[in-house]
Coordinates of N, CA, C and O in Angstrom, one line a residue:
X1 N 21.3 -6.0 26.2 CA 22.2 -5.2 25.5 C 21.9 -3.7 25.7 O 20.6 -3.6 25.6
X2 N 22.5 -2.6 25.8 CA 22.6 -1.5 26.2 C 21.6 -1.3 27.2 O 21.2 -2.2 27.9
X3 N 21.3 0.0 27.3 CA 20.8 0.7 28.4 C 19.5 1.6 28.4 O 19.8 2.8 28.4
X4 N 18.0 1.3 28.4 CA 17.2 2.6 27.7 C 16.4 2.7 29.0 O 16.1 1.9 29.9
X5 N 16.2 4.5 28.7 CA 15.8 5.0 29.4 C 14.4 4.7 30.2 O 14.1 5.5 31.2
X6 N 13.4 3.6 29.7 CA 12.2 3.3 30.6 C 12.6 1.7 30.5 O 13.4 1.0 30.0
X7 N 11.5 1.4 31.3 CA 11.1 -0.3 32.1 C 10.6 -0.8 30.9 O 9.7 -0.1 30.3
X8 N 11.0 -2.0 30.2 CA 10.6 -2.7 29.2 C 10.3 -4.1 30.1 O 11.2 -4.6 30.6
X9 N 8.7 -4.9 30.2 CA 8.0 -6.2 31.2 C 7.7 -6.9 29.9 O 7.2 -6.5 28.8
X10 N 8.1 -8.1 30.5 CA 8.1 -9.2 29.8 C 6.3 -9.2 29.9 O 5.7 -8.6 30.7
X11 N 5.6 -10.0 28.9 CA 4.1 -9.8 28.8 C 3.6 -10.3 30.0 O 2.8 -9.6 30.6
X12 N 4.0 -11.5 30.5 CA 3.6 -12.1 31.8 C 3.6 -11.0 32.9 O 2.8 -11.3 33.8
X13 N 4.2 -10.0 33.0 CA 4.5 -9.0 33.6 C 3.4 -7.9 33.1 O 3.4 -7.1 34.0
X14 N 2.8 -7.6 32.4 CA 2.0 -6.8 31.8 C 0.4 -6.5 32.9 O -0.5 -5.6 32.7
X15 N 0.6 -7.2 33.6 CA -0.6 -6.7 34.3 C -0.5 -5.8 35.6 O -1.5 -5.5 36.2
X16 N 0.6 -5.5 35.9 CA 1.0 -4.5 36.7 C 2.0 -3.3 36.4 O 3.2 -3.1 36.8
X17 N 1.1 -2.8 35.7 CA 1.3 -1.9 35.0 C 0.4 -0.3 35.5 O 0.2 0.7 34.7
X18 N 0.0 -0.5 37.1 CA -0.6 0.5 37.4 C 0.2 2.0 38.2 O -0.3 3.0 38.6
X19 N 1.8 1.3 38.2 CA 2.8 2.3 38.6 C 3.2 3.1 37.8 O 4.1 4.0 38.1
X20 N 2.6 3.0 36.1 CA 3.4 3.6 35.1 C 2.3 4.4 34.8 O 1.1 3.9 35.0
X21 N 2.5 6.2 34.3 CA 2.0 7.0 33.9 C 1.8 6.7 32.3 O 0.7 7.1 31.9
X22 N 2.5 6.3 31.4 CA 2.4 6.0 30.2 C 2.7 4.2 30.1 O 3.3 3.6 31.0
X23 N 2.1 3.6 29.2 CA 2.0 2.1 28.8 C 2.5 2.3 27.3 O 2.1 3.3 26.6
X24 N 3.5 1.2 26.6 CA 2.7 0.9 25.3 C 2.9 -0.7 25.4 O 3.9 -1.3 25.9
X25 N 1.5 -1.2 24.7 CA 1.9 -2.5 24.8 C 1.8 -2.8 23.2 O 0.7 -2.4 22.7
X26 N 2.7 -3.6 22.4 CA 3.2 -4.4 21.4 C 2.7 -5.5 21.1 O 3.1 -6.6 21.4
X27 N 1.7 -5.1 20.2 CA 1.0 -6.9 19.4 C 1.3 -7.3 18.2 O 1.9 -6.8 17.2
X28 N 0.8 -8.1 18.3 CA 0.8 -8.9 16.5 C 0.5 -7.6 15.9 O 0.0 -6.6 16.3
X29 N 1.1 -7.8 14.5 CA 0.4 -7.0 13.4 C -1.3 -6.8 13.6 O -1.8 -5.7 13.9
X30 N -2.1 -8.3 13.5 CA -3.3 -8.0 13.6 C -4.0 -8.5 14.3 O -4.6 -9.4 13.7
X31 N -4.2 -8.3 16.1 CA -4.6 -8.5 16.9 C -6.0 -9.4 16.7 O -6.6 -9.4 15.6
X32 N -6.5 -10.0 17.8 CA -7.6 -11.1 17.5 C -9.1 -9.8 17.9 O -8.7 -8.8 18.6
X33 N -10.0 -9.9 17.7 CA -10.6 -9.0 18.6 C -10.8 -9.1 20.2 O -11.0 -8.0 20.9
X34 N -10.6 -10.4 21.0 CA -10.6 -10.9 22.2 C -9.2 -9.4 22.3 O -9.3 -8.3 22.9
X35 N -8.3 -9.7 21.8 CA -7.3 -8.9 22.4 C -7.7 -7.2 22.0 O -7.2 -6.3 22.8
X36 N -8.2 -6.9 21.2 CA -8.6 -5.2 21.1 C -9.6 -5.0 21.9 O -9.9 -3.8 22.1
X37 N -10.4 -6.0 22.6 CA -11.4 -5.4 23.3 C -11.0 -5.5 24.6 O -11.9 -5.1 25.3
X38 N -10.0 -5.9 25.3 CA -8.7 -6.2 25.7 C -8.2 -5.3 26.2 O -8.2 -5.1 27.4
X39 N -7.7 -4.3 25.2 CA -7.0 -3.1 24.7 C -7.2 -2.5 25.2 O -6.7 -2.1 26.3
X40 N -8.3 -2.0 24.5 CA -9.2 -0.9 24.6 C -9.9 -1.0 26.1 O -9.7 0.1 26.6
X41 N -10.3 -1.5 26.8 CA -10.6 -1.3 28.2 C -9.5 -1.1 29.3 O -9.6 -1.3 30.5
X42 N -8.5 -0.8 28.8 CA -7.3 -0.5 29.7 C -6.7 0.6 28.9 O -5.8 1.3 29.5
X43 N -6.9 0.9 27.8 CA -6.5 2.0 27.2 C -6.6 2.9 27.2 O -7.8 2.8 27.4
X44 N -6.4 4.8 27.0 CA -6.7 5.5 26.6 C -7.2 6.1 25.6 O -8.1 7.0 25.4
X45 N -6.0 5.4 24.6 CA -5.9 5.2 22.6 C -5.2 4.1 22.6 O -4.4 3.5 23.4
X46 N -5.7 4.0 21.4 CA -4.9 2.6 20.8 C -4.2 3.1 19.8 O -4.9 4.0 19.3
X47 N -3.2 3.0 19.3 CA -2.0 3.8 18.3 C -1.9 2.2 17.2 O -1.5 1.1 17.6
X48 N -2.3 2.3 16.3 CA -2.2 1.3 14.7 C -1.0 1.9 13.8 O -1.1 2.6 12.9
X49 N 0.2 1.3 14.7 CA 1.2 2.0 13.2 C 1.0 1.3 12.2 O 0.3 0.2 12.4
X50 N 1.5 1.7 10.9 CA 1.2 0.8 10.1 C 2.5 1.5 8.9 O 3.0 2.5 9.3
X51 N 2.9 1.0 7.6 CA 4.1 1.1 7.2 C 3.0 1.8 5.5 O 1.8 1.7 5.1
X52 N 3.9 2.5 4.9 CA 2.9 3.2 3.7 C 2.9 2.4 2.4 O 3.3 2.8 1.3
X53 N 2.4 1.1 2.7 CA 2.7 -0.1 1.9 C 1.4 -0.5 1.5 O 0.5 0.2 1.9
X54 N 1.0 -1.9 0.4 CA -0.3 -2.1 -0.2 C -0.4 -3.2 1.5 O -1.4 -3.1 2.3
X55 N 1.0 -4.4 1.9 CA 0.3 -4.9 2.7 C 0.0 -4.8 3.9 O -0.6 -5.6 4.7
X56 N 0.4 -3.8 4.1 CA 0.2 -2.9 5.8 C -0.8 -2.5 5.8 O -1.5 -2.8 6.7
X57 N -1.2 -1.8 4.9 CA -2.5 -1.2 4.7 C -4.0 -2.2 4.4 O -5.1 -1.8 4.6
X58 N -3.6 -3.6 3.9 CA -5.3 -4.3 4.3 C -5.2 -4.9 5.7 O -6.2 -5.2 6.4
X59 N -3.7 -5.1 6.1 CA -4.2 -5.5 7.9 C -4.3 -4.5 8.4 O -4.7 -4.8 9.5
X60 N -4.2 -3.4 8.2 CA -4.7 -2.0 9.0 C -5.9 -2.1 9.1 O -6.5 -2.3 10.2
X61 N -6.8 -1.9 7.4 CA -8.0 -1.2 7.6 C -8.8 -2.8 8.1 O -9.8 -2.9 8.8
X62 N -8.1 -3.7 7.7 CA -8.5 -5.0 8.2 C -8.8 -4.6 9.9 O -9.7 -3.8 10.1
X63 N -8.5 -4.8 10.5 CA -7.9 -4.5 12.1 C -9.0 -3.2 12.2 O -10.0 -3.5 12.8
X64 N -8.9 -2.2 11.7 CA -9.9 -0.8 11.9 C -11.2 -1.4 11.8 O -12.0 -1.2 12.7
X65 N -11.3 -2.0 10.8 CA -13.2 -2.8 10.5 C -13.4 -3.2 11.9 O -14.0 -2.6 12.8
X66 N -12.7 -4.5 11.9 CA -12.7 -5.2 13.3 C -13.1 -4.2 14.5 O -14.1 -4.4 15.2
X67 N -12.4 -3.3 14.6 CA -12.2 -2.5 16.3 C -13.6 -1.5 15.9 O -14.1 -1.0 16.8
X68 N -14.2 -1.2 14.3 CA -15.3 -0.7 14.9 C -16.6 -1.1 14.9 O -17.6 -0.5 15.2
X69 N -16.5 -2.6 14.5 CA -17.4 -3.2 14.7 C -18.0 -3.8 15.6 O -19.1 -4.1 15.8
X70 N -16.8 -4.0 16.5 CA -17.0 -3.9 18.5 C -17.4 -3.2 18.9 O -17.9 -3.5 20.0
X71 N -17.6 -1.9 18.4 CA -18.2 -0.7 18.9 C -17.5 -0.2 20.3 O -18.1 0.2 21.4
X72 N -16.2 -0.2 20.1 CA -15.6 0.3 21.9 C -15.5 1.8 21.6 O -15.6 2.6 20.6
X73 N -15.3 2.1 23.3 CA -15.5 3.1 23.5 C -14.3 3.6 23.9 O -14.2 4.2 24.9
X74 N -12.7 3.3 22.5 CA -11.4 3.9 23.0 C -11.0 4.5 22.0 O -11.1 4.0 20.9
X75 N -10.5 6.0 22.1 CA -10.1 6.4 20.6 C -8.9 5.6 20.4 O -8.3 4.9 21.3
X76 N -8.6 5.8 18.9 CA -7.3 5.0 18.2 C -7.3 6.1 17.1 O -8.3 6.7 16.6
X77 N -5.8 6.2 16.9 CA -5.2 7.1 15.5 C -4.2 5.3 15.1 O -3.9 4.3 15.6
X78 N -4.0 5.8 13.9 CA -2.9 5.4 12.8 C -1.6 6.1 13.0 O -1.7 7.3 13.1
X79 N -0.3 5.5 13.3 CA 0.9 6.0 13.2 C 1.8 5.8 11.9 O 1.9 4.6 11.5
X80 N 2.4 6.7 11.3 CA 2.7 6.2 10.0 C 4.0 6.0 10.6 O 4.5 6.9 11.2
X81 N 4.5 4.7 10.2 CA 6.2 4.5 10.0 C 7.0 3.9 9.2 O 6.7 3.5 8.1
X82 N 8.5 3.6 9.7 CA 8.9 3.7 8.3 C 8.6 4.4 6.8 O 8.6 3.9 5.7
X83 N 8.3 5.3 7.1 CA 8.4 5.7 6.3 C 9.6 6.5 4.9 O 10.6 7.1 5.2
X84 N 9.2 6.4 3.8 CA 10.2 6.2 2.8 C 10.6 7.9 2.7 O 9.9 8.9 3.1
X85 N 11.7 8.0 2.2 CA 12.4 10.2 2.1 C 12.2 10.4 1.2 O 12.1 9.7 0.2
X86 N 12.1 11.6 1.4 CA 11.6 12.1 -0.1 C 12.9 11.9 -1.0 O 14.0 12.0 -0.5
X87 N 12.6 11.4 -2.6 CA 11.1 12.5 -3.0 C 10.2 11.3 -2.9 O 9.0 11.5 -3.1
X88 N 10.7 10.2 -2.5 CA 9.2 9.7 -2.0 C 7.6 10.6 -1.5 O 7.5 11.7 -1.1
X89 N 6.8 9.9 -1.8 CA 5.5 11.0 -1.5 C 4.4 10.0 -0.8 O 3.5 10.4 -0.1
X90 N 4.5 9.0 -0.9 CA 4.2 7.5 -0.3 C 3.7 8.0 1.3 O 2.5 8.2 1.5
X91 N 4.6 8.0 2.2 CA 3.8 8.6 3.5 C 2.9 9.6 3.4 O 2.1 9.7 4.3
X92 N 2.7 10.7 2.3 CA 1.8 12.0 2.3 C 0.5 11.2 1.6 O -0.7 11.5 1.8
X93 N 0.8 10.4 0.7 CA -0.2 9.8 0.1 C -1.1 9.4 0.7 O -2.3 9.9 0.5
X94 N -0.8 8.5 1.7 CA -1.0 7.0 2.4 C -1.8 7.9 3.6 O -3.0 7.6 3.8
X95 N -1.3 8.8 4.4 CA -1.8 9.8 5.3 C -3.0 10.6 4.5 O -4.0 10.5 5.2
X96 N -3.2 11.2 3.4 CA -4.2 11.5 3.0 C -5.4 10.6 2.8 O -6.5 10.7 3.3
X97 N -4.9 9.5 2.1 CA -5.9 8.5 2.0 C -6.4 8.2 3.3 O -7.4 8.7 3.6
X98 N -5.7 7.5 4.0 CA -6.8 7.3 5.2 C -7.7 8.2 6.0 O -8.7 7.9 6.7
X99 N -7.2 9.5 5.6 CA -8.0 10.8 6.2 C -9.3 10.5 5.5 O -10.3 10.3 6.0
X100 N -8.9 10.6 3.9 CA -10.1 10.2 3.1 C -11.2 9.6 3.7 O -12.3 10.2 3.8
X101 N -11.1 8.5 4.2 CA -11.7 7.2 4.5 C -12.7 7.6 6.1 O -13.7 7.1 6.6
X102 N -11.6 9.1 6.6 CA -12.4 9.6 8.2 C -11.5 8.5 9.2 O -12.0 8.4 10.4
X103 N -10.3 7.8 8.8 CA -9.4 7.3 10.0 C -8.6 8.4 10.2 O -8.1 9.2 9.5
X104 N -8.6 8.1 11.8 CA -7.8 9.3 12.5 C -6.5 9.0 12.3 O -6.2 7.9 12.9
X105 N -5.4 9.5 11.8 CA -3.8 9.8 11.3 C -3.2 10.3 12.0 O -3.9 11.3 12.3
X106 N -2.2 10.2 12.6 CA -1.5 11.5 13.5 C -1.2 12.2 12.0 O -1.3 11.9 10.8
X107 N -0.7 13.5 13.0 CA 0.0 14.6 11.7 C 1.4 14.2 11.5 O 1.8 14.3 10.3
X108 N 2.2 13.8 12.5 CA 3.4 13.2 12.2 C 3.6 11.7 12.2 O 2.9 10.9 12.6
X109 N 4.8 11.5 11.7 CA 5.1 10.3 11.5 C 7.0 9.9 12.1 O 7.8 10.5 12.8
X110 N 6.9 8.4 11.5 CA 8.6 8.0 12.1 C 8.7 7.8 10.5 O 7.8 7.2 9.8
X111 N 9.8 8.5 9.9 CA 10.8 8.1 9.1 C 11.2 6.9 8.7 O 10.9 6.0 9.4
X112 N 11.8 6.7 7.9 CA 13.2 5.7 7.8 C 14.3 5.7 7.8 O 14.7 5.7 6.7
X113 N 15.2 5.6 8.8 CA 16.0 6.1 8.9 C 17.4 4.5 9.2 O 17.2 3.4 9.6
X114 N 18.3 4.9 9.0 CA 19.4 3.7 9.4 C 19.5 3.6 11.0 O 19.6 2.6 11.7
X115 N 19.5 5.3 11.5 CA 19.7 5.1 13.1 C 19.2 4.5 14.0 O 19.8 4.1 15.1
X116 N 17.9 4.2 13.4 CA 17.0 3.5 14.3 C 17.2 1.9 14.5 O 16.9 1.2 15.5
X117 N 17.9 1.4 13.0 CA 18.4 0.4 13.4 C 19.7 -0.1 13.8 O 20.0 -1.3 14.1
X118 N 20.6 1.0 13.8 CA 22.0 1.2 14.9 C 21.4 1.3 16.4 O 21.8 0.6 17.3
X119 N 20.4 2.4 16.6 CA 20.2 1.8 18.1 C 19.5 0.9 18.3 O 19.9 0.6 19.4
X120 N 18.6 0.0 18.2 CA 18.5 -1.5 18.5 C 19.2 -2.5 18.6 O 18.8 -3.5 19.1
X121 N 20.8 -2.4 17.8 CA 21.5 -3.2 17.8 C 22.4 -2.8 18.8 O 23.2 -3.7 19.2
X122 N 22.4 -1.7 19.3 CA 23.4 -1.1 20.2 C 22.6 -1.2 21.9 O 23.3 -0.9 22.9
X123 N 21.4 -1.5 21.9 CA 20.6 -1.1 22.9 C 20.5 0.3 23.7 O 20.5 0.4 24.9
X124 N 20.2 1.5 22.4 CA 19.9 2.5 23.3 C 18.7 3.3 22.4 O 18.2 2.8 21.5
X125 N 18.5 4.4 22.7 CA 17.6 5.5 22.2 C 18.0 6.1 21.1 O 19.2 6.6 21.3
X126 N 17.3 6.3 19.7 CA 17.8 6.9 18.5 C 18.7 8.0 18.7 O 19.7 8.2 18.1
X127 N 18.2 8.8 19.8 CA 19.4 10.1 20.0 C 20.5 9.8 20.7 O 20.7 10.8 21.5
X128 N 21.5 8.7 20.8 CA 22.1 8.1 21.4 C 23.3 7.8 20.7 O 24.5 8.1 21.0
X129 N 22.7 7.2 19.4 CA 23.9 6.6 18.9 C 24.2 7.7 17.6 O 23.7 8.8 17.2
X130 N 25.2 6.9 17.3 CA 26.0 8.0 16.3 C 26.1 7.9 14.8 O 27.0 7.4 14.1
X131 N 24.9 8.8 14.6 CA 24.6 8.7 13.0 C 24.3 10.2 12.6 O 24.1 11.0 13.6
X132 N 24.3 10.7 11.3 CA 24.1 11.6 11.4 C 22.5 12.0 10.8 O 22.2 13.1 10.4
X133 N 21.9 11.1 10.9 CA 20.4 11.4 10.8 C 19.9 10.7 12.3 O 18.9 10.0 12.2
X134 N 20.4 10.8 13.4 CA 19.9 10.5 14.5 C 19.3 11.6 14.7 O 18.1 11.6 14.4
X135 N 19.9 13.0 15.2 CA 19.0 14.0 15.5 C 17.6 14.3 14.8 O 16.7 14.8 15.4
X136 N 17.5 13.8 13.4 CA 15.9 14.1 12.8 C 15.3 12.9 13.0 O 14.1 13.0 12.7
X137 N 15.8 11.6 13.6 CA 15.5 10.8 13.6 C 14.7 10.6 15.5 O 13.8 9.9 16.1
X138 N 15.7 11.6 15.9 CA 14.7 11.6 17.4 C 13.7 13.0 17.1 O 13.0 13.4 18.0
X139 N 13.7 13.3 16.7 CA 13.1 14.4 16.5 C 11.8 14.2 16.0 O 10.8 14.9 16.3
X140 N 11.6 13.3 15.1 CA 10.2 12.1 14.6 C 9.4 12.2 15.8 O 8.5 12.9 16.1
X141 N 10.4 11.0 16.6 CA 9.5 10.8 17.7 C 9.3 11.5 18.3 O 8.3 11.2 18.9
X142 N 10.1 12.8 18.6 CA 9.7 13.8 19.5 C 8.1 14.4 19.2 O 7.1 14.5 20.0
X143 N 8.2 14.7 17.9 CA 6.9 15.4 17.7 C 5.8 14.5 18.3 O 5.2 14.7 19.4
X144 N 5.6 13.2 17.3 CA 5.2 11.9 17.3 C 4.3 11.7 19.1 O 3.1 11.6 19.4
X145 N 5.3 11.8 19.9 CA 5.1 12.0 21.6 C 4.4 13.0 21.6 O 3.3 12.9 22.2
X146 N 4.7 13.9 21.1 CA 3.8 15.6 21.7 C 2.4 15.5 21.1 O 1.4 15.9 21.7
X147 N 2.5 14.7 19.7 CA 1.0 14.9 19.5 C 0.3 13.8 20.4 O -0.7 14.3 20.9
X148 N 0.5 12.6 20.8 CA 0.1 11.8 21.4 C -0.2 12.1 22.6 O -1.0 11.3 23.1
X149 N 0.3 13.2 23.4 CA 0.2 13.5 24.8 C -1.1 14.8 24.4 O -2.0 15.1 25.2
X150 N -1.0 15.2 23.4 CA -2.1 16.1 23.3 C -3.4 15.1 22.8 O -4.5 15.7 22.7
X151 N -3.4 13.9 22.5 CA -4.9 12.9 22.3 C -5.0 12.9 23.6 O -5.9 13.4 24.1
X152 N -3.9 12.1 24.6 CA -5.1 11.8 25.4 C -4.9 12.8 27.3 O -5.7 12.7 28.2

């Protein structure tokens, strides 16, 4: 259904993946460690979105224990998403706390937004379809990208 702008490979396909300049690959909520150590040797960063919730947050730091108790050698930040609009404060919260803790947070985050699930049902890119919080809604990820090209 619709049309987006990069190569989306079925997982069986995932190992040739040496023609592509950027990767993301999509796991379970909370990966086995066989698969983060996995990861992480083909990775640059590992990106842990996670939603600014009580149960997002113990498979997060769940998952964080794990990856540093392997002791690899890949950085990883936290991506905050879905996140709630103000006056929600829930994403600022949830981003401080983990800083607290010394996990790496991006500075930006994805929203919540409706658009995002008008374009998945439409098959295209948030700035695509026709909402009128699409533009802040590509604009998330725009930053989102910029800071991520500045990690690695």
């Amino acid at each position: 259904r619709g049309k987006v702008p990069f190569t989306v490979l079925p997982s069986q396909e995932a190992k040739n993946i040496s023609d592509y300049d950027h990767v993301v690959i999509d796991t379970e909520a909370r990966p086995s460690n066989q698969d983060l150590q996995t990861l992480a040797r083909f990775s640059d960063l590992i990106l842990f979105p996670a939603t600014p919730d009580l149960l997002s947050l113990d498979v997060l730091i769940t998952t964080i224990k794990d990856f540093k108790r392997l002791k690899l050698d890949t950085s990883y930040a936290v991506l905050l998403n879905i996140i709630p609009p103000p006056p929600s404060q829930a994403g600022e919260r949830v981003r401080q706390a983990l800083r607290n803790e010394n996990i790496p947070t991006l500075k930006n985050g994805i929203r919540r937004y409706v658009a995002y699930q008008k374009a998945v049902f439409s098959g295209q890119i948030v700035n695509k379809v026709n909402d009128p919080r699409a533009s802040v809604a590509w604009s998330d990820c725009l930053k989102v990208a910029k800071e991520l090209e500045q990690m690695v």
